[in-house]
mmCIF file of C-alpha atoms in Angstrom:
data_model
loop_
_atom_site.group_PDB
_atom_site.id
_atom_site.type_symbol
_atom_site.label_atom_id
_atom_site.label_comp_id
_atom_site.label_asym_id
_atom_site.label_seq_id
_atom_site.Cartn_x
_atom_site.Cartn_y
_atom_site.Cartn_z
ATOM 1 C CA MET A 15 -0.077 0.007 0.196
ATOM 2 C CA LYS A 16 2.935 2.338 0.789
ATOM 3 C CA THR A 17 4.236 1.565 -2.598
ATOM 4 C CA ARG A 18 0.989 2.667 -4.178
ATOM 5 C CA LYS A 19 0.972 5.620 -2.545
ATOM 6 C CA ARG A 20 4.314 6.722 -3.190
ATOM 7 C CA PHE A 21 3.696 5.573 -6.919
ATOM 8 C CA LEU A 22 0.965 8.130 -7.328
ATOM 9 C CA LYS A 23 2.664 10.705 -5.423
ATOM 10 C CA ASN A 24 5.536 10.616 -7.771
ATOM 11 C CA LEU A 25 3.262 10.181 -10.588
ATOM 12 C CA VAL A 26 1.871 13.371 -10.163
ATOM 13 C CA ASN A 27 5.537 15.170 -9.315
ATOM 14 C CA LYS A 28 6.746 13.434 -12.647
ATOM 15 C CA LEU A 29 3.647 14.588 -14.725
ATOM 16 C CA GLU A 30 4.277 18.188 -13.603
ATOM 17 C CA GLU A 31 7.984 17.900 -14.834
ATOM 18 C CA CYS A 32 6.648 16.812 -18.064
ATOM 19 C CA ARG A 33 4.216 19.589 -18.254
ATOM 20 C CA ILE A 34 6.935 22.211 -17.598
ATOM 21 C CA ILE A 35 9.292 20.432 -20.372
ATOM 22 C CA LEU A 36 6.102 20.835 -22.775
ATOM 23 C CA ASN A 37 5.610 24.421 -21.884
ATOM 24 C CA LYS A 38 9.580 25.121 -22.173
ATOM 25 C CA ASN A 39 10.383 23.374 -25.396
ATOM 26 C CA ASN A 40 9.221 23.470 -28.901
ATOM 27 C CA PHE A 41 8.355 19.752 -29.832
ATOM 28 C CA LYS A 42 6.289 18.898 -33.064
ATOM 29 C CA SER A 43 4.705 16.106 -31.222
ATOM 30 C CA VAL A 44 4.420 14.074 -28.017
ATOM 31 C CA ASN A 45 4.086 10.351 -27.762
ATOM 32 C CA LEU A 46 3.981 7.965 -24.924
ATOM 33 C CA TYR A 47 5.886 4.748 -25.046
ATOM 34 C CA PHE A 48 6.085 1.338 -23.238
ATOM 35 C CA GLN A 49 9.731 0.483 -22.605
ATOM 36 C CA ASP A 50 10.719 -3.050 -21.563
ATOM 37 C CA GLU A 51 13.769 -5.764 -22.878
ATOM 38 C CA SER A 52 13.512 -9.644 -23.615
ATOM 39 C CA ARG A 53 15.885 -12.310 -23.998
ATOM 40 C CA LEU A 54 15.375 -14.305 -26.737
ATOM 41 C CA GLY A 55 17.707 -17.228 -28.037
ATOM 42 C CA LEU A 56 18.030 -20.349 -30.199
ATOM 43 C CA ILE A 57 16.672 -22.667 -27.596
ATOM 44 C CA THR A 58 13.348 -23.913 -28.594
ATOM 45 C CA LYS A 59 10.505 -22.705 -26.491
ATOM 46 C CA GLN A 60 8.034 -25.302 -25.952
ATOM 47 C CA LYS A 61 3.962 -24.905 -25.172
ATOM 48 C CA ARG A 62 1.133 -27.081 -25.110
ATOM 49 C CA VAL A 63 -0.648 -28.141 -28.180
ATOM 50 C CA ILE A 64 -3.989 -29.348 -29.143
ATOM 51 C CA THR A 65 -3.972 -33.097 -30.516
ATOM 52 C CA ALA A 66 -6.726 -36.014 -30.791
ATOM 53 C CA LYS A 67 -7.424 -38.102 -27.765
ATOM 54 C CA GLY A 68 -4.804 -40.484 -27.094
ATOM 55 C CA ILE A 69 -2.246 -38.811 -29.453
ATOM 56 C CA LYS A 70 1.191 -37.636 -28.160
ATOM 57 C CA ALA A 71 2.355 -34.325 -29.718
ATOM 58 C CA ILE A 72 5.695 -34.583 -31.093
ATOM 59 C CA GLY A 73 7.710 -31.730 -31.706
ATOM 60 C CA THR A 74 11.252 -30.694 -32.774
ATOM 61 C CA TYR A 75 13.879 -29.409 -29.813
ATOM 62 C CA LYS A 76 16.935 -27.741 -30.168
ATOM 63 C CA HIS A 77 19.000 -27.162 -27.147
ATOM 64 C CA SER A 78 20.973 -24.182 -27.401
ATOM 65 C CA TYR A 79 22.162 -21.340 -25.261
ATOM 66 C CA LEU A 80 22.833 -18.839 -27.723
ATOM 67 C CA TYR A 81 20.693 -15.895 -27.209
ATOM 68 C CA ASN A 82 20.240 -11.816 -27.716
ATOM 69 C CA TRP A 83 18.315 -9.223 -26.079
ATOM 70 C CA LEU A 84 15.670 -7.356 -27.683
ATOM 71 C CA TRP A 85 14.845 -3.572 -26.115
ATOM 72 C CA GLY A 86 11.966 -2.228 -27.680
ATOM 73 C CA SER A 87 9.570 0.891 -26.860
ATOM 74 C CA PHE A 88 6.090 0.770 -28.003
ATOM 75 C CA SER A 89 3.325 3.261 -28.158
ATOM 76 C CA PRO A 90 0.042 2.401 -27.763
ATOM 77 C CA ILE A 91 -1.453 5.661 -29.257
ATOM 78 C CA THR A 92 0.360 5.454 -32.788
ATOM 79 C CA GLY A 93 1.327 1.837 -32.882
ATOM 80 C CA GLU A 94 4.913 2.719 -33.437
ATOM 81 C CA SER A 95 7.353 0.701 -32.183
ATOM 82 C CA PHE A 96 11.613 1.180 -31.687
ATOM 83 C CA CYS A 97 13.947 -1.609 -31.368
ATOM 84 C CA MET A 98 17.338 -2.618 -30.634
ATOM 85 C CA THR A 99 19.157 -6.144 -30.373
ATOM 86 C CA THR A 100 22.219 -6.289 -28.286
ATOM 87 C CA GLN A 101 24.479 -9.327 -26.758
ATOM 88 C CA SER A 102 23.639 -8.266 -23.023
ATOM 89 C CA VAL A 103 22.067 -5.762 -20.946
ATOM 90 C CA CYS A 104 23.795 -3.102 -18.852
ATOM 91 C CA LYS A 105 23.715 0.697 -17.871
ATOM 92 C CA GLU A 106 25.733 1.710 -20.718
ATOM 93 C CA LEU A 107 23.536 -0.224 -23.387
ATOM 94 C CA PHE A 108 20.446 1.516 -21.903
ATOM 95 C CA ILE A 109 22.194 4.922 -22.237
ATOM 96 C CA LYS A 110 22.784 3.886 -25.940
ATOM 97 C CA TYR A 111 19.270 2.876 -26.338
ATOM 98 C CA LEU A 112 18.225 5.965 -25.293
ATOM 99 C CA GLU A 113 20.443 7.702 -27.523
ATOM 100 C CA ASP A 114 19.171 5.891 -30.529
ATOM 101 C CA PHE A 115 15.717 6.329 -29.774
ATOM 102 C CA SER A 116 16.221 10.027 -29.266
ATOM 103 C CA ASN A 117 17.507 10.380 -32.679
ATOM 104 C CA HIS A 118 14.762 8.298 -34.102
ATOM 105 C CA LYS A 119 12.386 11.204 -34.126
ATOM 106 C CA PRO A 120 14.069 14.199 -33.036
ATOM 107 C CA THR A 121 11.563 16.512 -32.785
ATOM 108 C CA GLU A 122 9.001 14.278 -30.667
ATOM 109 C CA LEU A 123 8.973 14.094 -26.982
ATOM 110 C CA LYS A 124 8.806 10.831 -25.795
ATOM 111 C CA ILE A 125 6.949 10.122 -22.565
ATOM 112 C CA ILE A 126 8.687 6.325 -21.432
ATOM 113 C CA ILE A 127 7.170 4.097 -18.978
ATOM 114 C CA ILE A 128 9.981 1.951 -17.707
ATOM 115 C CA ASP A 129 10.116 -0.752 -15.176
ATOM 116 C CA ASN A 130 12.854 -0.403 -12.268
ATOM 117 C CA ALA A 131 15.510 -3.112 -13.555
ATOM 118 C CA ALA A 132 18.750 -2.109 -12.140
ATOM 119 C CA PHE A 133 20.606 -0.986 -15.194
ATOM 120 C CA HIS A 134 17.680 1.406 -15.778
ATOM 121 C CA SER A 135 19.034 3.736 -12.819
ATOM 122 C CA THR A 136 19.615 7.205 -14.174
ATOM 123 C CA LYS A 137 22.149 8.454 -11.687
ATOM 124 C CA ASP A 138 24.876 10.289 -13.093
ATOM 125 C CA VAL A 139 23.212 9.632 -16.848
ATOM 126 C CA ILE A 140 22.432 12.586 -19.275
ATOM 127 C CA ILE A 141 19.093 11.433 -20.340
ATOM 128 C CA PRO A 142 18.456 13.146 -24.101
ATOM 129 C CA GLN A 143 16.061 16.553 -23.816
ATOM 130 C CA ASN A 144 13.462 14.836 -26.032
ATOM 131 C CA ILE A 145 13.136 11.599 -23.355
ATOM 132 C CA PHE A 146 11.115 11.631 -20.289
ATOM 133 C CA LEU A 147 11.249 8.674 -18.228
ATOM 134 C CA LEU A 148 8.600 7.619 -15.714
ATOM 135 C CA PRO A 149 9.159 4.486 -13.960
ATOM 136 C CA ILE A 150 6.610 2.134 -12.415
ATOM 137 C CA PRO A 151 7.072 0.701 -9.318
ATOM 138 C CA PRO A 152 8.740 -2.539 -8.458
ATOM 139 C CA TYR A 153 7.519 -5.826 -8.896
ATOM 140 C CA TYR A 154 4.424 -4.459 -10.876
ATOM 141 C CA PRO A 155 5.569 -6.098 -14.552
ATOM 142 C CA GLU A 156 1.524 -6.179 -15.132
ATOM 143 C CA LEU A 157 1.339 -2.276 -15.643
ATOM 144 C CA ASN A 158 3.887 -2.696 -18.667
ATOM 145 C CA PRO A 159 2.225 -3.746 -21.729
ATOM 146 C CA ALA A 160 5.418 -3.813 -23.237
ATOM 147 C CA GLU A 161 5.334 -7.775 -21.418
ATOM 148 C CA LYS A 162 1.987 -8.771 -23.407
ATOM 149 C CA ILE A 163 4.160 -7.918 -26.834
ATOM 150 C CA TRP A 164 7.247 -10.025 -25.880
ATOM 151 C CA GLN A 165 4.589 -13.165 -24.633
ATOM 152 C CA TRP A 166 2.743 -12.537 -27.775
ATOM 153 C CA MET A 167 6.415 -12.817 -30.014
ATOM 154 C CA LYS A 168 7.299 -15.508 -27.671
ATOM 155 C CA ASP A 169 4.288 -17.376 -28.587
ATOM 156 C CA LYS A 170 4.711 -16.529 -32.133
ATOM 157 C CA ILE A 171 8.210 -18.366 -32.148
ATOM 158 C CA ALA A 172 7.343 -21.366 -30.204
ATOM 159 C CA MET A 173 7.947 -24.792 -31.270
ATOM 160 C CA LYS A 174 9.946 -23.712 -33.830
ATOM 161 C CA ILE A 175 13.771 -24.451 -34.619
ATOM 162 C CA TYR A 176 16.050 -21.532 -35.626
ATOM 163 C CA ASN A 177 19.704 -22.346 -36.749
ATOM 164 C CA THR A 178 21.013 -18.900 -36.256
ATOM 165 C CA LEU A 179 20.575 -15.937 -34.207
ATOM 166 C CA ALA A 180 20.290 -13.640 -37.396
ATOM 167 C CA GLU A 181 17.383 -15.904 -38.579
ATOM 168 C CA LEU A 182 15.894 -15.497 -35.136
ATOM 169 C CA ASN A 183 16.295 -11.873 -35.437
ATOM 170 C CA GLN A 184 15.006 -11.841 -38.888
ATOM 171 C CA LYS A 185 11.586 -13.277 -37.471
ATOM 172 C CA MET A 186 11.578 -10.831 -34.686
ATOM 173 C CA GLU A 187 11.884 -7.655 -36.978
ATOM 174 C CA GLU A 188 8.927 -9.387 -39.079
ATOM 175 C CA LEU A 189 6.825 -9.857 -36.106
ATOM 176 C CA ILE A 190 7.620 -6.453 -34.872
ATOM 177 C CA LYS A 191 6.384 -4.872 -38.164
ATOM 178 C CA THR A 192 3.323 -7.206 -37.806
ATOM 179 C CA ALA A 193 2.641 -5.631 -34.499
ATOM 180 C CA GLU A 194 3.061 -2.089 -35.997
ATOM 181 C CA ASN A 195 -0.199 -2.645 -38.400
#
């Protein structure tokens, strides 16, 4: 309960900061994004399948520990997305992601809802002028709709074998384009 009250109080202060930024700067547009990252790898994701009674489902399986991290920001307003693939997650890569995302549409103010991952700490970090970060409370992943997008993508690649990370990344790019439409 205390976390919730603290979050709501912080939310009011953050939105006031955002209002001040909008009055100071001349952005051509403002957009809301939900940001998250997910690990995707070559190990086959298994899931349940429907079969006739008495028939056991047979699926191929690949056991591999090669994976990439997919960083994504998704707008529920316009349907736009911005994604970046990396080999790991860390604060330096988060900063690079923010810089790249800032350059994606430099005249747009991006209000980004982020989770409280350790590498999202913005202490000693210069955040680009057109990005405003709004963290959700810790341990509330259900407040971030980007989690649903990752689950949808992982369901689409389940029970399929990808031989290389490049092949998997190509499939993920196709799914992102599909999600935008």
